[in-house]
CSV table of C-alpha atoms in Angstrom, one decimal:
chain,number,residue,atom,x,y,z
A,1,UNK,CA,-22.4,35.7,9.0
A,2,UNK,CA,-22.2,31.8,9.7
A,3,UNK,CA,-24.5,29.4,9.1
A,4,UNK,CA,-27.3,28.1,11.4
A,5,UNK,CA,-26.4,24.8,13.4
A,6,UNK,CA,-27.8,21.5,12.3
A,7,UNK,CA,-29.6,19.4,15.2
A,8,UNK,CA,-28.4,16.8,15.7
A,9,UNK,CA,-28.4,14.0,18.2
A,10,UNK,CA,-24.2,15.5,18.9
A,11,UNK,CA,-22.3,19.4,18.2
A,12,UNK,CA,-19.1,17.4,17.4
A,13,UNK,CA,-15.7,19.2,17.4
A,14,UNK,CA,-13.8,17.6,14.7
A,15,UNK,CA,-11.8,19.7,14.4
A,16,UNK,CA,-10.3,19.3,18.3
A,17,UNK,CA,-8.2,16.4,19.1
A,18,UNK,CA,-9.1,14.7,22.2
A,19,UNK,CA,-11.9,13.5,19.8
A,20,UNK,CA,-9.2,11.3,18.4
A,21,UNK,CA,-7.5,10.2,21.1
A,22,UNK,CA,-9.6,7.2,22.2
A,23,UNK,CA,-10.7,5.5,18.8
A,24,UNK,CA,-11.4,7.6,14.7
A,25,UNK,CA,-15.2,9.1,15.7
A,26,UNK,CA,-16.7,6.1,13.2
A,27,UNK,CA,-20.2,6.5,15.1
A,28,UNK,CA,-19.8,10.7,14.9
A,29,UNK,CA,-18.5,11.2,10.7
A,30,UNK,CA,-22.0,7.8,10.5
A,31,UNK,CA,-24.6,10.4,11.9
A,32,UNK,CA,-22.9,13.5,10.0
A,33,UNK,CA,-23.3,11.4,7.0
A,34,UNK,CA,-26.9,11.5,7.4
A,35,UNK,CA,-27.7,13.7,9.3
A,36,UNK,CA,-25.9,16.3,8.0
A,37,UNK,CA,-22.9,15.1,5.2
A,38,UNK,CA,-21.7,19.1,4.5
A,39,UNK,CA,-21.3,19.9,8.5
A,40,UNK,CA,-20.2,23.9,10.2
A,41,UNK,CA,-17.7,22.9,12.1
A,42,UNK,CA,-17.3,26.1,14.5
A,43,UNK,CA,-15.0,27.1,15.6
A,44,UNK,CA,-12.9,29.5,18.8
A,45,UNK,CA,-9.7,30.6,17.5
A,46,UNK,CA,-11.4,31.0,13.5
A,47,UNK,CA,-14.0,31.1,11.3
A,48,UNK,CA,-14.7,27.6,11.1
A,49,UNK,CA,-15.3,25.5,8.9
A,50,UNK,CA,-17.3,23.2,6.2
A,51,UNK,CA,-16.9,19.3,7.2
A,52,UNK,CA,-17.7,16.7,4.1
A,53,UNK,CA,-18.6,13.2,5.2
A,54,UNK,CA,-18.8,11.5,2.3
A,55,UNK,CA,-17.3,10.2,-0.1
A,56,UNK,CA,-18.9,12.0,-3.2
A,57,UNK,CA,-18.8,15.6,-2.1
A,58,UNK,CA,-14.9,14.4,-1.2
A,59,UNK,CA,-14.1,13.2,-4.6
A,60,UNK,CA,-16.3,16.4,-6.2
A,61,UNK,CA,-14.3,18.7,-4.2
A,62,UNK,CA,-10.8,17.1,-4.9
A,63,UNK,CA,-11.2,17.2,-8.6
A,64,UNK,CA,-11.8,20.8,-8.9
A,65,UNK,CA,-8.9,23.0,-8.0
A,66,UNK,CA,-9.8,26.5,-8.9
A,67,UNK,CA,-13.3,26.5,-7.2
A,68,UNK,CA,-11.1,24.6,-4.3
A,69,UNK,CA,-7.9,25.3,-3.2
A,70,UNK,CA,-5.4,24.4,-1.9
A,71,UNK,CA,-2.6,26.8,-1.9
A,72,UNK,CA,-0.9,28.1,1.0
A,73,UNK,CA,-1.4,31.6,0.7
A,74,UNK,CA,-5.3,31.2,0.1
A,75,UNK,CA,-4.2,28.4,4.2
A,76,UNK,CA,-3.4,25.9,2.6
A,77,UNK,CA,-3.8,22.2,3.3
A,78,UNK,CA,-4.5,21.9,6.9
A,79,UNK,CA,-7.4,22.9,9.0
A,80,UNK,CA,-5.0,26.3,10.1
A,81,UNK,CA,-4.3,28.1,8.5
A,82,UNK,CA,-0.5,27.2,7.3
A,83,UNK,CA,-0.4,31.1,5.7
A,84,UNK,CA,-0.9,32.5,9.3
A,85,UNK,CA,1.3,29.6,11.7
A,86,UNK,CA,3.2,27.7,9.3
A,87,UNK,CA,3.8,24.0,7.3
A,88,UNK,CA,4.0,22.9,10.5
A,89,UNK,CA,1.9,24.5,13.1
A,90,UNK,CA,5.0,25.9,14.4
A,91,UNK,CA,4.6,29.2,14.0
A,92,UNK,CA,8.4,28.5,11.6
A,93,UNK,CA,8.9,30.3,9.1
A,94,UNK,CA,12.2,29.3,7.5
A,95,UNK,CA,9.8,26.2,6.3
A,96,UNK,CA,9.1,27.3,3.5
A,97,UNK,CA,5.9,25.9,0.8
A,98,UNK,CA,5.5,21.7,-0.1
A,99,UNK,CA,4.1,20.8,-3.2
A,100,UNK,CA,0.8,19.4,-1.0
A,101,UNK,CA,-0.5,23.5,-0.7
A,102,UNK,CA,0.4,24.5,-4.9
A,103,UNK,CA,-2.6,24.8,-6.4
A,104,UNK,CA,-2.1,23.6,-10.6
A,105,UNK,CA,-0.9,24.5,-13.2
A,106,UNK,CA,2.3,25.0,-10.4
A,107,UNK,CA,1.6,21.6,-8.4
A,108,UNK,CA,1.8,19.8,-11.4
A,109,UNK,CA,4.9,20.6,-12.3
A,110,UNK,CA,6.8,19.3,-9.1
A,111,UNK,CA,5.1,16.5,-9.7
A,112,UNK,CA,7.1,16.3,-12.8
A,113,UNK,CA,9.9,17.0,-10.8
A,114,UNK,CA,9.9,14.0,-8.6
A,115,UNK,CA,8.4,11.3,-10.1
A,116,UNK,CA,11.1,10.1,-12.0
A,117,UNK,CA,12.8,9.5,-8.1
A,118,UNK,CA,10.4,7.4,-8.1
A,119,UNK,CA,9.2,5.3,-11.7
A,120,UNK,CA,9.5,2.0,-12.6
A,121,UNK,CA,13.2,2.6,-14.4
A,122,UNK,CA,15.0,4.3,-11.9
A,123,UNK,CA,13.2,1.6,-8.9
A,124,UNK,CA,14.7,-1.4,-10.5
A,125,UNK,CA,13.8,-3.6,-8.5
A,126,UNK,CA,13.6,-2.2,-4.8
A,127,UNK,CA,11.1,-4.5,-4.0
A,128,UNK,CA,13.7,-7.6,-3.6
A,129,UNK,CA,15.4,-4.3,-1.8
A,130,UNK,CA,12.8,-4.2,1.0
A,131,UNK,CA,11.5,-7.8,0.7
A,132,UNK,CA,15.9,-7.8,2.3
A,133,UNK,CA,15.2,-5.3,4.9
A,134,UNK,CA,12.1,-6.6,5.4
A,135,UNK,CA,13.5,-10.5,6.6
A,136,UNK,CA,16.7,-8.0,8.4
A,137,UNK,CA,13.9,-6.3,11.1
A,138,UNK,CA,11.4,-9.6,11.2
A,139,UNK,CA,14.9,-11.0,12.5
A,140,UNK,CA,15.3,-9.2,15.3
A,141,UNK,CA,11.6,-10.0,16.4
A,142,UNK,CA,11.0,-12.1,18.7
A,143,UNK,CA,8.4,-14.2,17.8
A,144,UNK,CA,5.5,-15.6,20.6
A,145,UNK,CA,6.5,-13.0,23.3
A,146,UNK,CA,4.6,-9.9,23.5
A,147,UNK,CA,7.1,-7.1,21.7
A,148,UNK,CA,6.0,-3.6,20.2
A,149,UNK,CA,5.6,-3.7,16.3
A,150,UNK,CA,5.8,-0.1,15.7
A,151,UNK,CA,10.0,0.3,16.4
A,152,UNK,CA,10.1,-2.8,15.0
A,153,UNK,CA,9.3,-2.8,11.8
A,154,UNK,CA,6.2,-0.5,10.9
A,155,UNK,CA,8.0,2.6,12.1
A,156,UNK,CA,11.7,1.7,10.2
A,157,UNK,CA,10.3,-0.3,7.4
A,158,UNK,CA,9.0,3.1,5.2
A,159,UNK,CA,12.0,4.9,6.7
A,160,UNK,CA,15.2,2.5,5.5
A,161,UNK,CA,12.5,3.0,2.3
A,162,UNK,CA,13.1,7.0,2.2
A,163,UNK,CA,16.1,6.7,3.1
A,164,UNK,CA,17.2,4.7,-0.2
A,165,UNK,CA,15.3,7.5,-2.4
A,166,UNK,CA,17.1,9.6,0.1
A,167,UNK,CA,19.8,9.0,-0.4
A,168,UNK,CA,21.4,9.1,2.9
A,169,UNK,CA,22.3,6.5,5.5
A,170,UNK,CA,19.8,3.9,6.6
A,171,UNK,CA,20.6,4.9,9.7
A,172,UNK,CA,19.7,7.7,9.9
A,173,UNK,CA,15.5,5.8,10.3
A,174,UNK,CA,15.5,7.3,13.9
A,175,UNK,CA,16.4,10.7,13.8
A,176,UNK,CA,13.2,10.9,10.2
A,177,UNK,CA,11.7,8.9,13.2
A,178,UNK,CA,11.8,11.4,15.7
A,179,UNK,CA,11.8,14.4,13.0
A,180,UNK,CA,8.5,13.4,11.2
A,181,UNK,CA,6.1,13.2,15.2
A,182,UNK,CA,7.4,16.9,16.0
A,183,UNK,CA,6.0,17.7,12.2
A,184,UNK,CA,2.3,16.5,12.5
A,185,UNK,CA,2.6,16.1,16.9
A,186,UNK,CA,1.5,19.7,16.5
A,187,UNK,CA,-1.2,19.0,18.9
A,188,UNK,CA,0.1,15.7,21.3
A,189,UNK,CA,2.1,16.2,24.3
A,190,UNK,CA,4.0,14.0,24.0
A,191,UNK,CA,5.6,15.6,20.4
A,192,UNK,CA,5.5,18.3,21.5
A,193,UNK,CA,6.4,18.7,24.5
A,194,UNK,CA,8.1,23.6,24.7
A,195,UNK,CA,8.5,25.3,22.2
A,196,UNK,CA,12.9,24.8,23.5
A,197,UNK,CA,12.5,21.8,21.9
A,198,UNK,CA,10.6,22.8,19.0
A,199,UNK,CA,12.8,24.9,17.9
A,200,UNK,CA,15.6,22.1,18.6
A,201,UNK,CA,13.7,19.1,17.1
A,202,UNK,CA,14.2,22.5,13.9
A,203,UNK,CA,17.5,23.1,14.3
A,204,UNK,CA,18.3,19.8,14.4
A,205,UNK,CA,16.6,18.9,11.6
A,206,UNK,CA,17.1,22.2,9.0
A,207,UNK,CA,21.2,21.5,9.9
A,208,UNK,CA,20.8,18.2,8.0
A,209,UNK,CA,18.1,19.2,4.8
A,210,UNK,CA,20.9,22.4,4.7
A,211,UNK,CA,23.3,19.4,4.2
A,212,UNK,CA,21.9,17.9,2.0
A,213,UNK,CA,20.4,20.5,0.3
A,214,UNK,CA,24.0,22.3,-0.7
A,215,UNK,CA,25.6,18.3,-0.9
A,216,UNK,CA,22.8,17.8,-3.8
A,217,UNK,CA,22.8,20.8,-5.1
A,218,UNK,CA,26.5,20.4,-5.9
A,219,UNK,CA,26.6,16.9,-6.7
A,220,UNK,CA,23.2,15.8,-8.0
A,221,UNK,CA,22.2,11.7,-8.2
A,222,UNK,CA,19.1,10.4,-9.7
A,223,UNK,CA,17.7,10.9,-5.6
A,224,UNK,CA,14.7,12.3,-4.1
A,225,UNK,CA,16.6,15.1,-2.6
A,226,UNK,CA,18.1,15.9,-6.0
A,227,UNK,CA,15.8,16.1,-8.1
A,228,UNK,CA,13.8,19.0,-5.1
A,229,UNK,CA,17.0,20.7,-4.8
A,230,UNK,CA,17.9,21.6,-8.1
A,231,UNK,CA,14.2,21.9,-9.0
A,232,UNK,CA,13.0,24.6,-11.8
A,233,UNK,CA,9.5,25.9,-10.7
A,234,UNK,CA,8.1,28.5,-13.0
A,235,UNK,CA,11.2,29.0,-14.3
A,236,UNK,CA,12.9,29.6,-10.8
A,237,UNK,CA,15.6,27.9,-9.0
A,238,UNK,CA,14.1,26.5,-5.2
A,239,UNK,CA,14.6,28.8,-3.0
A,240,UNK,CA,16.3,26.1,0.4
A,241,UNK,CA,13.4,26.7,2.0
A,242,UNK,CA,11.1,25.6,-0.2
A,243,UNK,CA,13.1,22.2,-0.3
A,244,UNK,CA,12.8,22.3,3.3
A,245,UNK,CA,8.9,22.5,2.9
A,246,UNK,CA,8.7,19.8,0.6
A,247,UNK,CA,10.8,17.9,2.5
A,248,UNK,CA,9.0,17.5,4.9
A,249,UNK,CA,6.4,16.4,2.9
A,250,UNK,CA,8.4,13.9,1.4
A,251,UNK,CA,8.7,12.5,4.8
A,252,UNK,CA,5.6,12.8,6.5
A,253,UNK,CA,4.3,11.5,3.1
A,254,UNK,CA,6.1,8.7,3.3
A,255,UNK,CA,6.4,7.6,7.0
A,256,UNK,CA,2.8,8.2,8.6
A,257,UNK,CA,0.9,6.5,5.7
A,258,UNK,CA,3.2,3.0,5.4
A,259,UNK,CA,3.8,3.5,9.2
A,260,UNK,CA,-0.1,3.2,10.1
A,261,UNK,CA,-1.5,1.3,7.5
A,262,UNK,CA,0.3,-1.6,8.5
A,263,UNK,CA,0.2,-1.5,12.6
A,264,UNK,CA,-3.6,-0.7,12.3
A,265,UNK,CA,-3.5,-3.1,9.7
A,266,UNK,CA,-1.7,-6.0,12.2
A,267,UNK,CA,-4.5,-4.6,15.1
A,268,UNK,CA,-7.7,-5.4,11.8
A,269,UNK,CA,-5.8,-9.4,12.1
A,270,UNK,CA,-6.0,-9.8,15.2
A,271,UNK,CA,-9.8,-8.3,15.7
A,272,UNK,CA,-10.5,-10.6,12.9
A,273,UNK,CA,-8.2,-13.8,13.1
A,274,UNK,CA,-10.1,-15.4,10.2
A,275,UNK,CA,-8.8,-12.4,7.8
A,276,UNK,CA,-5.4,-13.2,9.1
A,277,UNK,CA,-6.3,-16.9,7.2
A,278,UNK,CA,-7.9,-15.6,4.7
A,279,UNK,CA,-4.2,-14.2,3.6
A,280,UNK,CA,-2.0,-17.4,4.6
A,281,UNK,CA,-4.1,-19.5,2.4
A,282,UNK,CA,-4.5,-17.2,-0.7
A,283,UNK,CA,-1.5,-14.5,-0.5
A,284,UNK,CA,-2.2,-13.6,-3.4
A,285,UNK,CA,-5.3,-11.5,-2.8
A,286,UNK,CA,-2.7,-9.8,-1.2
A,287,UNK,CA,-2.7,-7.6,-4.9
A,288,UNK,CA,-5.9,-6.0,-3.8
A,289,UNK,CA,-6.3,-6.4,-0.2
A,290,UNK,CA,-3.5,-3.3,0.0
A,291,UNK,CA,-6.6,-1.5,-0.7
A,292,UNK,CA,-8.6,-2.6,1.6
A,293,UNK,CA,-5.9,-1.6,4.9
A,294,UNK,CA,-5.4,1.7,4.0
A,295,UNK,CA,-9.2,2.2,3.4
A,296,UNK,CA,-9.9,0.7,6.8
A,297,UNK,CA,-7.2,2.3,8.1
A,298,UNK,CA,-7.2,5.5,6.8
A,299,UNK,CA,-4.3,6.8,7.9
A,300,UNK,CA,-4.1,10.7,6.6
A,301,UNK,CA,-8.0,12.3,8.6
A,302,UNK,CA,-8.5,14.9,7.0
A,303,UNK,CA,-6.9,17.0,3.7
A,304,UNK,CA,-8.9,21.2,3.9
A,305,UNK,CA,-9.5,23.3,1.0
A,306,UNK,CA,-10.8,26.5,0.2
A,307,UNK,CA,-13.6,27.7,-1.7
A,308,UNK,CA,-12.3,30.1,-4.8
A,309,UNK,CA,-16.1,31.9,-5.3
A,310,UNK,CA,-19.1,31.0,-3.7
A,311,UNK,CA,-21.2,27.9,-4.9
A,312,UNK,CA,-23.4,24.5,-3.7
A,313,UNK,CA,-22.0,21.5,-2.3
A,314,UNK,CA,-24.3,19.0,-0.7
A,315,UNK,CA,-27.5,21.1,-0.3
A,316,UNK,CA,-25.2,24.0,1.9
A,317,UNK,CA,-23.9,27.9,0.3
A,318,UNK,CA,-20.9,27.5,0.3
A,319,UNK,CA,-19.2,31.0,0.7
A,320,UNK,CA,-16.4,32.9,-1.3
A,321,UNK,CA,-12.8,32.2,1.6
A,322,UNK,CA,-14.9,29.2,3.9
A,323,UNK,CA,-12.4,26.5,4.9
A,324,UNK,CA,-13.6,22.7,3.0
A,325,UNK,CA,-12.3,20.1,4.8
A,326,UNK,CA,-12.6,16.8,4.4
A,327,UNK,CA,-13.2,14.0,6.7
A,328,UNK,CA,-10.7,10.7,4.3
A,329,UNK,CA,-11.5,8.7,7.6
A,330,UNK,CA,-15.2,9.6,6.9
A,331,UNK,CA,-15.3,9.3,3.1
A,332,UNK,CA,-13.8,5.8,3.3
A,333,UNK,CA,-16.3,4.8,5.3
A,334,UNK,CA,-19.9,5.7,3.2
A,335,UNK,CA,-22.1,3.2,3.3
A,336,UNK,CA,-23.8,4.5,-0.4
A,337,UNK,CA,-19.9,3.3,-1.6
A,338,UNK,CA,-18.9,0.5,0.9
A,339,UNK,CA,-20.3,-2.4,1.1
A,340,UNK,CA,-20.6,-3.6,4.9
A,341,UNK,CA,-18.5,-0.9,5.2
A,342,UNK,CA,-16.8,-0.8,8.6
A,343,UNK,CA,-15.1,-4.1,8.6
A,344,UNK,CA,-12.1,-5.5,7.0
A,345,UNK,CA,-12.7,-7.1,4.2
A,346,UNK,CA,-9.4,-8.3,2.6
A,347,UNK,CA,-11.4,-9.8,-0.3
A,348,UNK,CA,-12.6,-6.3,-1.7
A,349,UNK,CA,-12.8,-5.5,-4.6
A,350,UNK,CA,-12.2,-2.6,-6.5
A,351,UNK,CA,-11.5,-0.4,-3.5
A,352,UNK,CA,-12.5,3.1,-5.0
A,353,UNK,CA,-10.9,5.1,-1.1
A,354,UNK,CA,-9.7,8.0,-1.1
A,355,UNK,CA,-6.8,6.6,2.3
A,356,UNK,CA,-4.3,8.6,-0.1
A,357,UNK,CA,-6.5,11.5,-1.6
A,358,UNK,CA,-8.2,12.4,-5.3
A,359,UNK,CA,-8.0,14.2,-7.8
A,360,UNK,CA,-4.1,16.4,-9.2
A,361,UNK,CA,-3.6,15.7,-5.5
A,362,UNK,CA,-3.0,12.1,-5.5
A,363,UNK,CA,-0.5,10.7,-2.8
A,364,UNK,CA,2.0,9.8,-5.6
A,365,UNK,CA,4.2,7.3,-3.8
A,366,UNK,CA,0.8,5.2,-3.3
A,367,UNK,CA,1.7,2.4,-4.9
A,368,UNK,CA,5.6,1.8,-3.0
A,369,UNK,CA,3.8,2.1,-0.6
A,370,UNK,CA,1.0,-1.1,-1.8
A,371,UNK,CA,4.5,-2.5,-2.4
A,372,UNK,CA,5.1,-2.0,1.1
A,373,UNK,CA,2.4,-3.1,2.7
A,374,UNK,CA,2.2,-6.3,0.0
A,375,UNK,CA,5.1,-7.5,0.9
A,376,UNK,CA,5.5,-7.4,4.4
A,377,UNK,CA,2.5,-9.1,4.6
A,378,UNK,CA,3.2,-11.7,2.7
A,379,UNK,CA,6.1,-12.3,5.1
A,380,UNK,CA,4.5,-12.0,8.4
A,381,UNK,CA,2.6,-15.0,6.5
A,382,UNK,CA,5.2,-17.4,5.7
A,383,UNK,CA,5.2,-17.2,9.7
A,384,UNK,CA,3.0,-15.5,12.0
A,385,UNK,CA,-0.2,-18.4,12.7
A,386,UNK,CA,-2.5,-15.3,14.5
A,387,UNK,CA,-1.2,-12.0,16.0
A,388,UNK,CA,-2.4,-11.9,19.9
A,389,UNK,CA,-2.9,-8.0,21.0
A,390,UNK,CA,-1.8,-7.5,24.7
A,391,UNK,CA,-3.6,-4.1,25.2
A,392,UNK,CA,-5.4,-0.9,23.8
A,393,UNK,CA,-2.6,0.6,21.6
A,394,UNK,CA,-1.4,4.2,21.9
A,395,UNK,CA,-2.7,6.5,19.6
A,396,UNK,CA,-1.3,10.2,18.6
A,397,UNK,CA,-4.1,13.1,19.9
A,398,UNK,CA,-4.7,14.4,16.9
A,399,UNK,CA,-6.9,15.9,13.7
A,400,UNK,CA,-4.5,15.3,11.8
A,401,UNK,CA,-2.6,12.2,11.8
A,402,UNK,CA,-4.3,8.4,12.3
A,403,UNK,CA,-1.5,7.8,14.4
A,404,UNK,CA,-0.3,4.0,16.9
A,405,UNK,CA,2.4,5.1,19.0
A,406,UNK,CA,2.7,1.2,19.8
A,407,UNK,CA,1.5,-1.5,18.8
A,408,UNK,CA,1.6,-4.0,21.7
A,409,UNK,CA,1.7,-8.1,20.3
A,410,UNK,CA,2.1,-11.1,20.2
A,411,UNK,CA,3.6,-12.4,16.4
A,412,UNK,CA,2.3,-16.4,17.8
A,413,UNK,CA,4.6,-18.5,14.9
A,414,UNK,CA,3.3,-20.8,12.0
């Protein structure tokens, strides 16, 4: 029997992607934090789930992987059950299990496989290369007139970095962009036009992945694709289907977080020019302001766990097998943790946000994402006096990615 509904001003369905189309529903989350922080959300097509809206509960659950599992066989890391509909929600059994949907200690083995590709020794002077790419991208942006900054800067910057890390040609960034939108856009008809169109996208991606897997197995290098293709987990070589699952994870994680943090931050600076003036006057603030950018944007809306035994959380009895969904977008606006939580403040210090997750599953590329934000806004500060938002951006129809499809702005020259 499902719990009795809590009496709220509203009974929001946090799974409904339409809730996120116009704007992030921060008022809804605020009401839940105050009235029902561990909120039972029924599902028309499922058993329902517990929605966590407070920062403390999100952190607590994230740090107990034995009690709260993200494993594929228990449903995975999304609201939907991955073991029923597949990693991308497309029902394709050829996509294996990414390490985000694996619990420790096996999850830890995967992290040890991939971390060398992100070490300072391996990355070397990558910041200089990111700066060079950013300067090239900005040289192609028309200043003082309306432009869409997503295809000009927000999307290509992290995807060009990913191309380098994977050891694939830079010009592939457009294909990677197209594929990742489809992978995370299961509820958006612009990204999932039809089952036939999705099958075509998956076919093209599988062909790319098969060639990449075979070439890296034959001639391994120091890139992430080589490390994943030649990984041994629990003493066994990684299967191609699991290589595909992890490749999707790398592409989505390395693209969507940076891309949407950058876009949301430009919009925030357009809405609060005083914050941009602080950066222009003191670019050194970027050393810490990137954490505030990610907190305020929160590019990933939720992650899910499954209770492995009966427990209690926030005064609610959680049963073994219950889905527990952590809403990062709410935790990052928690008034108990952040003063004036709804305000974008580049001077905010020691920002312990959950925008990259926390605990064992914290994003392995978080430092690289922050580096790209830091470089991009440092270079923008050299040449942009202020940003003017031309029109409200179009948002992803998604309960998972807080994404902007476009960002019509004017970059007013300094």
